[in-house]
Coordinates of C-alpha atoms in Angstrom, one line a residue:
Chain I
M1 CA 67.6 53.8 38.8
N2 CA 65.2 56.0 40.7
M3 CA 63.9 59.6 40.9
L4 CA 66.9 60.9 42.9
K5 CA 69.5 59.3 40.9
L6 CA 68.0 60.5 37.8
S7 CA 67.8 64.1 39.1
W8 CA 71.3 63.7 40.4
K9 CA 72.7 62.4 37.0
Y10 CA 71.2 65.5 35.1
L11 CA 72.8 67.9 37.7
V12 CA 76.3 66.3 37.5
A13 CA 76.0 66.4 33.6
K14 CA 76.4 70.2 34.2
P15 CA 79.1 70.6 36.7
L16 CA 79.9 74.2 36.3
N17 CA 76.3 75.2 36.6
T18 CA 75.4 73.0 39.5
G19 CA 78.8 74.1 41.3
L20 CA 78.1 77.7 40.9
N21 CA 74.5 77.6 42.2
I22 CA 75.7 75.6 45.1
I23 CA 78.5 78.0 46.0
L24 CA 76.3 81.0 45.7
L25 CA 73.7 79.6 47.9
A26 CA 76.2 78.0 50.3
L27 CA 77.8 81.7 50.9
G28 CA 74.6 83.1 51.5
L29 CA 73.6 80.4 54.0
A30 CA 77.2 80.6 55.8
I31 CA 76.8 84.1 56.6
I32 CA 73.4 83.5 58.2
T33 CA 75.0 80.6 60.0
V34 CA 77.9 82.7 61.3
L35 CA 75.5 85.2 62.5
I36 CA 73.3 82.8 64.2
L37 CA 76.2 81.1 65.8
I38 CA 77.8 84.3 67.1
Q39 CA 74.5 86.1 68.3
D40 CA 73.6 82.8 70.1
Q41 CA 76.7 82.4 72.0
F42 CA 77.5 86.2 72.4
E43 CA 74.2 86.7 74.2
K44 CA 74.6 83.6 76.3
K45 CA 78.0 84.5 77.2
M46 CA 77.1 88.3 78.1
T47 CA 74.1 87.3 80.3
R48 CA 76.3 84.5 81.9
D49 CA 79.0 86.8 82.7
A50 CA 76.6 89.5 84.1
E51 CA 74.6 87.1 86.2
G52 CA 74.3 88.2 89.7
I53 CA 75.5 91.9 89.3
D54 CA 72.9 94.3 89.4
L55 CA 74.9 97.5 89.3
V56 CA 78.3 98.4 88.5
V57 CA 79.8 101.6 90.3
G58 CA 83.0 103.2 89.0
A59 CA 84.5 106.5 87.9
K60 CA 82.5 108.7 85.8
G61 CA 82.6 108.1 82.0
S62 CA 80.9 106.1 79.6
P63 CA 78.6 103.8 81.2
L64 CA 79.0 101.1 78.7
Q65 CA 82.7 101.2 79.0
L66 CA 82.3 100.8 82.6
I67 CA 80.4 97.5 82.0
L68 CA 82.7 96.3 79.5
S69 CA 85.8 96.8 81.6
S70 CA 84.5 95.7 85.0
V71 CA 82.0 92.7 83.9
Y72 CA 83.4 91.5 80.7
H73 CA 87.0 92.8 81.1
I74 CA 87.1 93.7 77.5
D75 CA 87.6 97.5 77.6
F76 CA 89.7 100.0 79.3
P77 CA 88.6 100.9 83.0
T78 CA 86.9 104.5 83.2
G79 CA 89.5 105.4 86.1
N80 CA 89.7 104.6 89.9
I81 CA 87.4 105.9 92.6
D82 CA 88.2 106.8 96.2
M83 CA 88.0 103.8 98.7
Q84 CA 86.3 106.1 101.3
D85 CA 83.5 106.9 98.6
A86 CA 83.2 103.2 98.2
I87 CA 82.9 102.3 101.8
A88 CA 80.4 105.0 102.3
L89 CA 78.2 103.4 99.6
S90 CA 78.6 100.1 100.8
K91 CA 76.6 101.2 104.1
N92 CA 73.5 101.9 102.0
R93 CA 70.5 99.9 103.1
L94 CA 69.6 99.1 99.6
I95 CA 72.8 97.3 98.9
K96 CA 72.9 93.5 99.6
N97 CA 76.7 92.9 98.7
I98 CA 79.3 94.9 97.3
I99 CA 82.6 93.6 95.6
P100 CA 85.4 95.9 95.0
L101 CA 87.7 95.5 92.0
G102 CA 91.2 96.8 91.4
L103 CA 92.1 96.7 87.7
G104 CA 94.7 97.9 85.5
D105 CA 97.5 95.2 85.3
N106 CA 98.1 92.5 82.9
Y107 CA 100.4 89.3 82.5
Q108 CA 100.7 88.5 78.8
G109 CA 97.5 90.2 78.0
Y110 CA 95.4 88.3 80.7
R111 CA 94.0 90.8 82.9
I112 CA 95.0 90.8 86.8
V113 CA 92.0 91.4 88.8
G114 CA 92.4 92.5 92.5
T115 CA 89.3 91.4 94.5
N116 CA 88.0 89.4 97.3
Y117 CA 86.7 85.9 97.8
D118 CA 83.2 87.1 97.0
Y119 CA 83.9 87.5 93.5
L120 CA 84.8 83.9 93.1
E121 CA 81.5 83.2 94.9
L122 CA 79.6 85.2 92.7
Y123 CA 80.3 83.0 89.6
N124 CA 80.4 79.8 91.8
A125 CA 84.0 79.2 91.1
K126 CA 85.6 76.0 92.0
M127 CA 89.4 75.6 92.6
G128 CA 90.9 73.1 90.0
E129 CA 94.2 72.8 91.9
G130 CA 96.1 74.5 94.6
K131 CA 94.2 76.9 97.0
I132 CA 93.0 80.3 96.8
W133 CA 95.1 83.3 97.7
E134 CA 95.9 84.3 101.4
K135 CA 98.8 86.8 101.2
P136 CA 99.5 89.8 99.1
F137 CA 101.0 88.7 95.6
D138 CA 99.4 85.4 95.8
V139 CA 97.2 84.7 92.5
V140 CA 94.9 82.2 91.4
L141 CA 94.8 81.7 87.5
G142 CA 91.7 81.3 85.3
Y143 CA 91.7 77.8 83.5
E144 CA 92.8 79.2 80.3
V145 CA 95.4 81.3 81.5
A146 CA 97.0 78.6 83.2
S147 CA 96.7 76.1 80.1
K148 CA 97.6 78.7 77.6
L149 CA 100.7 80.2 79.4
G150 CA 101.6 76.6 80.8
L151 CA 101.9 78.0 84.4
T152 CA 101.3 75.6 87.5
V153 CA 101.0 76.2 91.2
G154 CA 104.1 77.5 92.6
D155 CA 105.3 79.4 89.6
N156 CA 106.3 83.0 89.6
F157 CA 105.5 85.9 87.3
V158 CA 105.8 89.6 87.0
G159 CA 102.9 91.6 86.0
S160 CA 103.0 94.4 83.6
H161 CA 101.1 97.8 83.8
G162 CA 98.2 98.5 81.7
I163 CA 95.6 96.1 80.2
G164 CA 97.4 95.3 76.7
S165 CA 100.3 92.9 76.6
S166 CA 103.2 95.2 75.6
S167 CA 103.2 97.6 78.6
H168 CA 106.1 98.1 80.8
E169 CA 106.8 95.7 83.6
H170 CA 106.7 95.8 87.3
D171 CA 110.0 94.1 88.1
E172 CA 109.9 95.0 91.8
H173 CA 107.8 91.9 93.0
P174 CA 106.6 88.9 91.3
Y175 CA 103.2 87.1 91.6
N176 CA 103.0 83.6 93.2
V177 CA 100.6 81.2 91.8
T178 CA 98.9 79.5 94.6
G179 CA 95.8 78.0 92.6
I180 CA 94.2 77.4 89.3
L181 CA 90.4 77.3 88.9
A182 CA 88.6 74.7 87.4
K183 CA 87.1 75.4 83.9
Q184 CA 84.3 78.0 84.3
G185 CA 83.1 78.6 80.7
N186 CA 82.8 82.2 81.7
V187 CA 85.1 85.5 81.9
L188 CA 86.9 84.0 85.0
D189 CA 88.7 81.6 82.6
K190 CA 90.7 84.4 81.1
L191 CA 91.4 86.3 84.3
V192 CA 94.2 86.4 87.0
L193 CA 92.8 86.9 90.2
T194 CA 94.4 88.1 93.4
S195 CA 93.5 90.3 96.3
I196 CA 93.1 94.2 96.1
E197 CA 96.2 94.6 98.3
S198 CA 98.3 92.9 95.7
V199 CA 97.3 95.4 93.1
W200 CA 98.0 98.3 95.5
Y201 CA 101.4 97.0 96.7
T202 CA 102.8 96.3 93.1
H203 CA 102.2 100.2 92.4
D204 CA 103.6 101.3 95.5
E205 CA 107.1 102.9 95.5
G206 CA 108.6 101.9 98.8
H207 CA 108.8 98.2 100.1
D208 CA 107.2 97.5 103.6
H209 CA 107.7 93.9 104.1
D210 CA 105.8 93.5 107.1
K211 CA 102.6 94.3 104.9
F212 CA 103.6 91.7 102.6
E213 CA 103.0 89.0 105.2
K214 CA 99.9 90.0 106.5
S215 CA 96.7 88.1 105.4
V216 CA 94.6 89.9 103.0
S217 CA 90.9 90.7 103.4
K218 CA 88.5 88.0 102.4
S219 CA 85.3 90.0 102.0
G220 CA 84.3 93.8 101.9
F221 CA 87.1 96.3 101.8
P222 CA 90.6 95.7 103.1
E223 CA 91.3 97.7 106.4
T224 CA 93.8 100.3 105.8
D225 CA 94.7 103.8 107.2
E226 CA 96.3 104.8 104.0
E227 CA 94.5 106.7 101.2
R228 CA 93.6 104.0 98.7
E229 CA 91.7 103.5 95.6
V230 CA 89.5 101.0 93.9
T231 CA 88.6 100.7 90.2
S232 CA 84.8 99.7 90.5
L233 CA 82.2 98.0 92.6
L234 CA 79.9 95.2 91.8
V235 CA 76.8 95.6 93.5
Q236 CA 73.7 93.4 94.5
Y237 CA 70.6 94.9 95.2
R238 CA 68.7 94.2 98.5
N239 CA 65.3 94.5 97.1
P240 CA 63.6 95.6 93.8
M241 CA 63.1 99.2 95.2
A242 CA 67.2 99.6 94.9
A243 CA 66.9 99.4 91.1
V244 CA 64.7 102.4 91.0
Q245 CA 66.6 104.5 93.9
L246 CA 70.1 103.4 94.0
P247 CA 71.4 104.4 90.4
R248 CA 69.8 107.8 90.7
Y249 CA 71.1 108.2 94.1
I250 CA 74.8 107.3 93.0
N251 CA 74.8 109.2 89.6
S252 CA 73.7 112.5 91.6
R253 CA 76.9 112.2 93.5
S254 CA 79.8 113.8 91.9
A255 CA 82.5 111.5 91.7
L256 CA 80.7 108.1 91.1
Q257 CA 78.8 106.5 88.3
A258 CA 76.4 103.4 88.3
A259 CA 75.6 101.6 85.3
S260 CA 73.3 98.6 85.0
P261 CA 74.7 95.7 83.1
A262 CA 71.3 94.5 81.7
F263 CA 70.5 97.9 80.4
E264 CA 73.9 98.8 78.8
I265 CA 74.1 95.4 77.2
S266 CA 70.7 95.7 75.7
R267 CA 71.9 99.1 74.4
L268 CA 75.0 97.5 73.1
F269 CA 73.0 94.9 71.0
E270 CA 70.8 97.6 69.8
L271 CA 73.8 99.3 68.4
L272 CA 75.2 96.2 67.1
G273 CA 71.9 95.4 65.6
V274 CA 72.0 97.8 62.9
G275 CA 75.3 96.2 61.6
V276 CA 73.9 92.6 62.1
K277 CA 70.7 93.6 60.3
L278 CA 72.8 94.9 57.2
I279 CA 74.8 91.7 56.9
Q280 CA 71.8 89.7 57.5
G281 CA 70.1 91.6 54.3
L282 CA 73.0 91.0 52.3
A283 CA 72.8 87.5 53.3
V284 CA 69.2 87.4 52.0
V285 CA 70.1 89.2 48.8
I286 CA 72.7 86.6 48.1
I287 CA 70.2 83.7 48.8
V288 CA 67.6 85.3 46.5
I289 CA 70.1 85.4 43.7
A290 CA 71.0 82.0 44.4
G291 CA 67.4 81.0 44.1
L292 CA 67.1 83.1 40.9
G293 CA 70.2 81.4 39.6
I294 CA 68.7 77.9 40.1
F295 CA 65.4 78.9 38.5
I296 CA 67.4 80.3 35.5
A297 CA 69.4 77.2 35.2
L298 CA 66.5 74.8 35.4
F299 CA 64.4 76.9 33.0
N300 CA 67.3 77.1 30.4
S301 CA 68.0 73.4 30.9
L302 CA 64.3 72.6 30.2
K303 CA 64.6 74.0 26.7
E304 CA 67.2 71.4 25.8
R305 CA 65.5 68.8 27.9
K306 CA 62.0 68.8 26.2
Y307 CA 62.9 66.0 24.2
D308 CA 64.4 63.8 27.0
L309 CA 61.2 64.6 29.0
A310 CA 59.0 63.6 26.2
V311 CA 61.2 60.5 25.9
M312 CA 60.7 59.8 29.6
R313 CA 57.1 60.0 29.1
T314 CA 57.1 57.3 26.4
L315 CA 58.8 55.1 28.6
G316 CA 56.3 55.3 31.1
A317 CA 56.8 58.3 33.3
S318 CA 54.0 60.2 34.5
R319 CA 53.5 64.0 34.4
G320 CA 53.7 63.8 38.0
Q321 CA 57.0 62.1 37.9
L322 CA 58.5 64.7 35.5
F323 CA 57.2 67.4 37.8
F324 CA 58.9 65.7 40.9
H325 CA 62.2 65.2 38.6
I326 CA 62.5 68.7 38.2
V327 CA 61.5 69.8 41.8
L328 CA 64.0 67.3 43.1
E329 CA 66.8 68.8 41.0
G330 CA 66.1 72.2 42.7
V331 CA 65.7 70.8 46.1
I332 CA 69.2 68.4 45.9
L333 CA 70.9 71.7 44.7
T334 CA 69.7 73.6 47.7
V335 CA 70.2 70.9 50.2
L336 CA 73.8 70.5 49.2
G337 CA 74.0 74.4 49.3
A338 CA 72.7 74.4 52.7
L339 CA 75.1 71.7 53.9
V340 CA 78.0 73.3 52.4
G341 CA 76.9 76.6 53.9
I342 CA 76.4 75.6 57.4
L343 CA 79.8 73.8 57.3
M344 CA 81.2 77.0 55.7
G345 CA 79.9 79.0 58.5
H346 CA 81.2 76.8 61.2
L347 CA 84.6 76.9 59.3
F348 CA 84.4 80.7 59.1
L349 CA 83.7 81.1 62.8
A350 CA 86.5 78.6 63.8
L351 CA 88.9 80.7 61.8
L352 CA 87.6 84.0 63.5
V353 CA 88.0 82.6 67.0
M354 CA 91.6 81.2 66.2
Q355 CA 92.8 84.7 65.0
N356 CA 91.3 86.4 68.2
E357 CA 92.4 84.4 71.0
Q358 CA 92.2 87.1 73.9
G359 CA 89.5 89.4 72.0
A360 CA 85.7 89.4 72.4
V361 CA 85.0 86.5 70.3
S362 CA 87.5 84.2 72.0
G363 CA 85.1 82.4 74.1
L364 CA 83.0 81.4 71.3
T365 CA 83.0 78.0 69.7
S366 CA 82.4 76.6 66.2
A367 CA 81.7 73.1 67.5
V368 CA 78.1 73.5 68.5
F369 CA 75.0 72.9 66.4
L370 CA 71.8 74.9 67.0
Q371 CA 68.3 74.1 66.3
E372 CA 68.2 77.1 64.2
E373 CA 70.5 75.6 61.6
V374 CA 68.0 73.0 61.0
W375 CA 65.7 75.7 59.9
I376 CA 68.4 77.2 57.6
L377 CA 68.1 73.6 55.8
V378 CA 64.3 73.9 55.9
Y379 CA 64.5 77.4 54.3
A380 CA 66.9 76.2 51.8
I381 CA 64.4 73.3 50.7
M382 CA 61.8 76.0 50.3
V383 CA 63.9 78.0 48.1
G384 CA 64.7 75.0 45.8
I385 CA 61.0 74.3 45.6
I386 CA 60.0 77.7 44.8
A387 CA 62.8 78.1 42.3
S388 CA 61.8 75.0 40.7
L389 CA 58.2 75.3 40.5
I390 CA 57.7 77.0 37.2
P391 CA 60.3 75.0 35.3
A392 CA 58.5 71.7 37.0
W393 CA 55.1 73.1 35.7
S394 CA 56.5 73.6 32.3
A395 CA 58.0 69.9 32.3
Y396 CA 54.5 68.8 33.7
Q397 CA 52.8 70.4 30.8
T398 CA 55.3 68.7 28.1
D399 CA 53.2 67.8 24.9
I400 CA 54.7 64.5 24.0
A401 CA 53.5 64.0 20.6
K402 CA 54.0 67.7 19.4
Q403 CA 57.5 67.5 21.0
L404 CA 58.7 64.3 19.5
S405 CA 57.5 65.4 15.9
K406 CA 59.6 68.2 16.0
P407 CA 62.7 67.6 13.8
Chain Y
M1 CA 46.6 41.8 20.0
L2 CA 46.4 45.2 18.7
V3 CA 43.1 46.7 17.0
A4 CA 42.5 50.1 15.7
K5 CA 38.8 50.8 14.8
N6 CA 37.4 53.9 13.2
I7 CA 40.1 56.0 14.0
E8 CA 39.8 59.6 13.0
F9 CA 41.9 62.6 13.7
H10 CA 42.5 66.2 12.5
Y11 CA 44.9 69.0 13.5
I12 CA 42.7 71.6 11.8
K13 CA 39.0 71.1 11.3
D14 CA 37.9 70.0 8.0
Q15 CA 41.1 68.6 7.4
S16 CA 40.8 65.4 9.0
F17 CA 42.3 62.0 7.8
I18 CA 40.8 58.7 8.7
I19 CA 43.1 56.0 9.4
P20 CA 42.6 52.5 8.1
D21 CA 41.4 50.0 10.6
I22 CA 44.2 47.6 11.6
S23 CA 43.9 44.4 13.5
L24 CA 47.0 42.5 14.4
N25 CA 47.6 39.4 16.1
Q26 CA 50.5 38.6 18.4
G27 CA 53.8 38.1 16.5
E28 CA 52.3 39.8 13.3
Q29 CA 54.3 42.6 11.5
L30 CA 53.0 45.6 9.5
L31 CA 54.7 48.2 7.4
I32 CA 52.9 51.5 7.0
L33 CA 54.0 53.3 4.0
G34 CA 53.5 56.9 3.4
K35 CA 55.0 60.2 2.0
S36 CA 56.4 62.8 4.4
G37 CA 53.4 64.7 5.7
S38 CA 50.9 62.0 5.1
G39 CA 50.2 61.6 8.7
K40 CA 52.2 58.6 9.2
T41 CA 54.0 59.7 12.4
T42 CA 50.3 61.0 13.7
I43 CA 49.1 57.5 13.2
L44 CA 52.2 56.1 15.3
N45 CA 51.5 58.6 18.1
I46 CA 47.8 57.5 18.2
L47 CA 48.9 53.9 18.2
G48 CA 51.3 54.5 21.0
G49 CA 48.9 56.5 23.2
L50 CA 50.8 59.6 22.9
L51 CA 47.9 61.4 21.0
K52 CA 44.2 61.0 21.7
P53 CA 42.3 60.5 18.5
I54 CA 38.9 62.5 17.8
M55 CA 37.2 59.3 17.3
G56 CA 37.8 55.7 17.6
E57 CA 39.4 53.0 19.7
I58 CA 42.6 51.5 20.1
L59 CA 42.8 48.0 21.8
I60 CA 46.0 46.5 23.0
G61 CA 45.7 42.9 24.5
G62 CA 42.2 43.8 25.3
T63 CA 42.6 47.2 27.1
S64 CA 41.1 50.2 25.4
L65 CA 44.3 52.7 25.4
Y66 CA 42.2 56.0 25.7
Q67 CA 40.0 54.8 28.4
L68 CA 43.0 54.9 30.6
N69 CA 43.8 58.2 31.9
G70 CA 46.7 60.3 33.1
A71 CA 49.3 58.0 34.9
S72 CA 47.7 54.8 34.3
L73 CA 48.0 55.4 30.6
D74 CA 51.6 56.4 31.1
K75 CA 52.2 53.2 33.0
F76 CA 50.6 51.2 30.4
R77 CA 52.5 52.6 27.7
G78 CA 55.9 52.1 29.5
K79 CA 55.1 48.4 30.1
N80 CA 53.4 47.2 26.9
I81 CA 54.6 49.7 24.2
G82 CA 58.1 49.9 23.0
I83 CA 58.5 53.0 20.6
I84 CA 61.6 53.8 18.5
F85 CA 62.1 57.2 16.9
Q86 CA 63.6 58.5 13.9
K87 CA 66.5 59.8 16.1
P88 CA 67.8 57.7 19.0
H89 CA 66.9 60.4 21.7
I90 CA 69.3 58.8 24.2
L91 CA 69.2 60.8 27.6
S92 CA 72.7 62.0 27.2
P93 CA 73.4 62.4 31.0
L94 CA 73.0 58.6 31.6
T95 CA 74.9 55.8 30.3
V96 CA 73.7 53.3 28.0
E97 CA 72.9 51.0 30.7
E98 CA 71.1 53.5 32.7
N99 CA 68.9 54.4 29.8
L100 CA 67.7 51.0 29.8
Q101 CA 67.3 51.1 33.5
L102 CA 65.3 54.1 33.4
A103 CA 62.7 52.5 31.1
N104 CA 62.5 49.6 33.8
F105 CA 62.0 52.1 36.6
F106 CA 59.4 54.2 35.0
S107 CA 57.2 51.0 34.0
G108 CA 58.2 49.1 37.1
A109 CA 59.6 46.2 35.4
N110 CA 62.7 44.4 36.8
G111 CA 65.0 44.7 33.8
G112 CA 66.5 41.2 33.9
K113 CA 66.7 41.0 30.2
N114 CA 68.8 44.0 29.7
E115 CA 72.1 42.3 29.5
I116 CA 70.7 39.9 27.0
L117 CA 69.3 42.7 25.0
L118 CA 72.5 44.6 24.9
K119 CA 74.5 41.5 23.7
D120 CA 71.8 40.7 21.1
L121 CA 72.2 44.1 19.7
G122 CA 76.0 44.0 20.0
I123 CA 76.3 47.0 22.3
F124 CA 77.3 45.3 25.5
D125 CA 80.6 46.6 25.3
K126 CA 79.4 50.0 25.3
R127 CA 77.0 49.6 28.2
K128 CA 78.9 52.1 30.5
A129 CA 79.3 54.5 27.6
K130 CA 77.5 58.1 27.4
V131 CA 75.8 58.7 24.2
N132 CA 78.1 61.2 22.7
T133 CA 80.6 58.5 22.4
L134 CA 78.3 56.3 20.3
S135 CA 78.1 56.0 16.5
E136 CA 74.8 57.0 14.8
G137 CA 74.2 53.1 14.1
E138 CA 75.1 52.3 17.8
A139 CA 72.8 54.9 19.2
Q140 CA 70.0 53.8 17.0
R141 CA 70.6 50.2 18.5
V142 CA 70.5 51.5 22.2
S143 CA 67.0 53.3 21.3
I144 CA 65.9 49.9 20.2
A145 CA 67.2 48.1 23.2
R146 CA 65.6 50.7 25.3
A147 CA 62.1 50.3 23.6
L148 CA 62.5 46.3 24.2
A149 CA 63.8 46.7 28.0
N150 CA 60.4 45.9 29.2
S151 CA 59.4 43.2 26.9
P152 CA 56.7 45.2 25.3
K153 CA 53.8 43.5 23.5
V154 CA 53.7 46.0 20.9
I155 CA 56.8 47.7 19.1
L156 CA 56.1 50.9 17.3
A157 CA 59.1 52.3 15.1
D158 CA 58.8 55.8 13.3
E159 CA 61.4 56.0 10.4
P160 CA 64.0 54.0 12.4
T161 CA 66.1 53.9 9.2
A162 CA 65.9 57.4 8.0
S163 CA 69.2 58.7 9.3
L164 CA 71.2 55.5 8.8
D165 CA 73.2 54.3 5.6
D166 CA 72.2 51.2 3.6
D167 CA 74.2 48.9 5.8
N168 CA 72.9 50.2 9.0
A169 CA 69.4 50.5 7.7
E170 CA 69.3 46.6 6.9
K171 CA 70.9 45.8 10.1
V172 CA 68.4 47.9 11.9
V173 CA 65.3 46.4 10.2
K174 CA 66.7 43.0 10.8
L175 CA 67.2 43.4 14.5
L176 CA 63.8 44.9 14.8
K177 CA 62.2 41.8 13.2
E178 CA 64.2 39.5 15.2
Q179 CA 63.6 41.1 18.5
A180 CA 60.0 41.3 17.5
E181 CA 59.7 37.6 16.5
K182 CA 61.7 36.8 20.0
F183 CA 59.3 38.7 22.1
N184 CA 56.3 37.3 20.1
A185 CA 55.3 41.1 19.9
V186 CA 53.5 43.2 17.3
L187 CA 55.7 45.2 15.2
I188 CA 54.6 48.3 13.1
I189 CA 57.1 50.1 11.2
V190 CA 56.0 53.6 9.8
T191 CA 58.5 54.9 7.0
H192 CA 58.8 56.3 3.5
D193 CA 61.9 54.5 3.1
Q194 CA 62.0 52.1 0.1
R195 CA 64.9 50.0 1.6
V196 CA 62.4 48.7 4.5
K197 CA 59.9 47.5 1.7
N198 CA 61.3 44.3 1.0
H199 CA 61.6 43.1 4.5
I200 CA 57.9 43.1 5.7
S201 CA 55.3 41.9 3.2
N202 CA 52.2 43.0 5.2
Q203 CA 51.8 46.6 3.9
I204 CA 49.4 49.5 4.0
T205 CA 50.1 52.6 2.2
I206 CA 48.3 56.0 3.1
G207 CA 48.1 59.3 1.6
G208 CA 48.7 57.8 -2.1
E209 CA 51.3 55.7 -3.5
V210 CA 55.0 56.3 -2.5

């Protein structure tokens, strides 16, 4: 027999009360756990995917939409821009590097991105198998695309128009898988990468087979005499001065819009922040109610237990031990609540991710444990101690002789 | 072994009662008789270190009880004094066995005698049972076993037979006497129950004839 066992026995003697308190606390802490997990991974993912991109240039529209579509590939593109404008911009001395993107098609919900080798270099992407695209209609698959769709090097598929999976198909010309990227842990995992030319030629009406055999451009813009468009441009600044001058310069030109990923993302988090705060507040309220529940349960049980406590004193228990006995009950309850809550949080996130395979939360994992989760445990223990202080003090004060003389 | 000297106590001023001096050697037994409200339980509480008297001194095995304070008095009580109440007061979330183990734990004793005790008192079969499955007589025997679990030097019983029928009352008194003799402990029974009278010859009466 020891103090832990003793407190535990008293808790199990009231399984319903104990269970209810644990579940209530666990619920509150599960919400907090999910929030912490999502926030941490979401922010990391957002920053990782936008690394090295100082500015995104595209068609006029919502700057947030431009960032979401061109950097994270989760929203619709704002439209296309004329390639001549893009080339003119690329000559600006404030720009160090510029990567064109051609968006708008998908295969089974995975977006097809027309770009050049610089885009792979931007993320330091490594080939897993096969080789990089050389000709039009050659594609390189992101790791997740290949594994989810079961495609390997040498396979062919036909893309469809639009960025959702149910749009109409381009039955004209199939894509040919020449390579698969190694697992990147970023947005590339979910993309189908190809040359800008591939994206152009799929949408062309006529068939010019000579064109299809030419090598595609590896860097910068493809050379062409035709009127061509691209969707957006990822820009790297040459110097800090560019951050001040370039966006204003671009936005003042009628056809183009510039948006900074860092700025737009912090704006997005600000918008989401209100919702997050609200859910957090709800969780805190639940936790406070759980704490009150524990307090009331302990306080009520104390009335029936005064006799037991007095008997314990006659058996040699000190006042301090009785105090500890009650506090321990509160702490056992909350520690269990915290563990169940953290488990529930992870389970809930796992479910959420499973149901949204291609959505914004798809890159998240529930199989990580953060330092903040240890803090959840610490907070829970604090709730347990606070909730049990008054009952424990009342146990400490038990007057043995008076209690035992009561009939 | 147990000496009570010049004990005086009152709940309300001017209504103090003086408790007769008691001096018992190891193995001796004493019956304190008194009507309800005569202060029997108060005496027992004072002897058991549960209620500090206004004046006087209790010595158990040479230790002055109320010179000890706080936790050390609690420890001393757990180790040396076994108290049996009118009601069994078994801790209901624990089994019979665990009630004894708890007594061992709080006093720091090893509890090697628990099994023999339970067998002696005829409740060994019930050692895994919860209190609500026990009969009144069995429960009272568990409370005796618990009081004896630390091999105390002094056994105090407060109306141990009050809620029992004749058969069980007789059994309980016999058990108490037997066990006290076995442990060579001082036994004090406080009661108004006439059935106990014939078992212990050494008697004092407080608050007038019963």
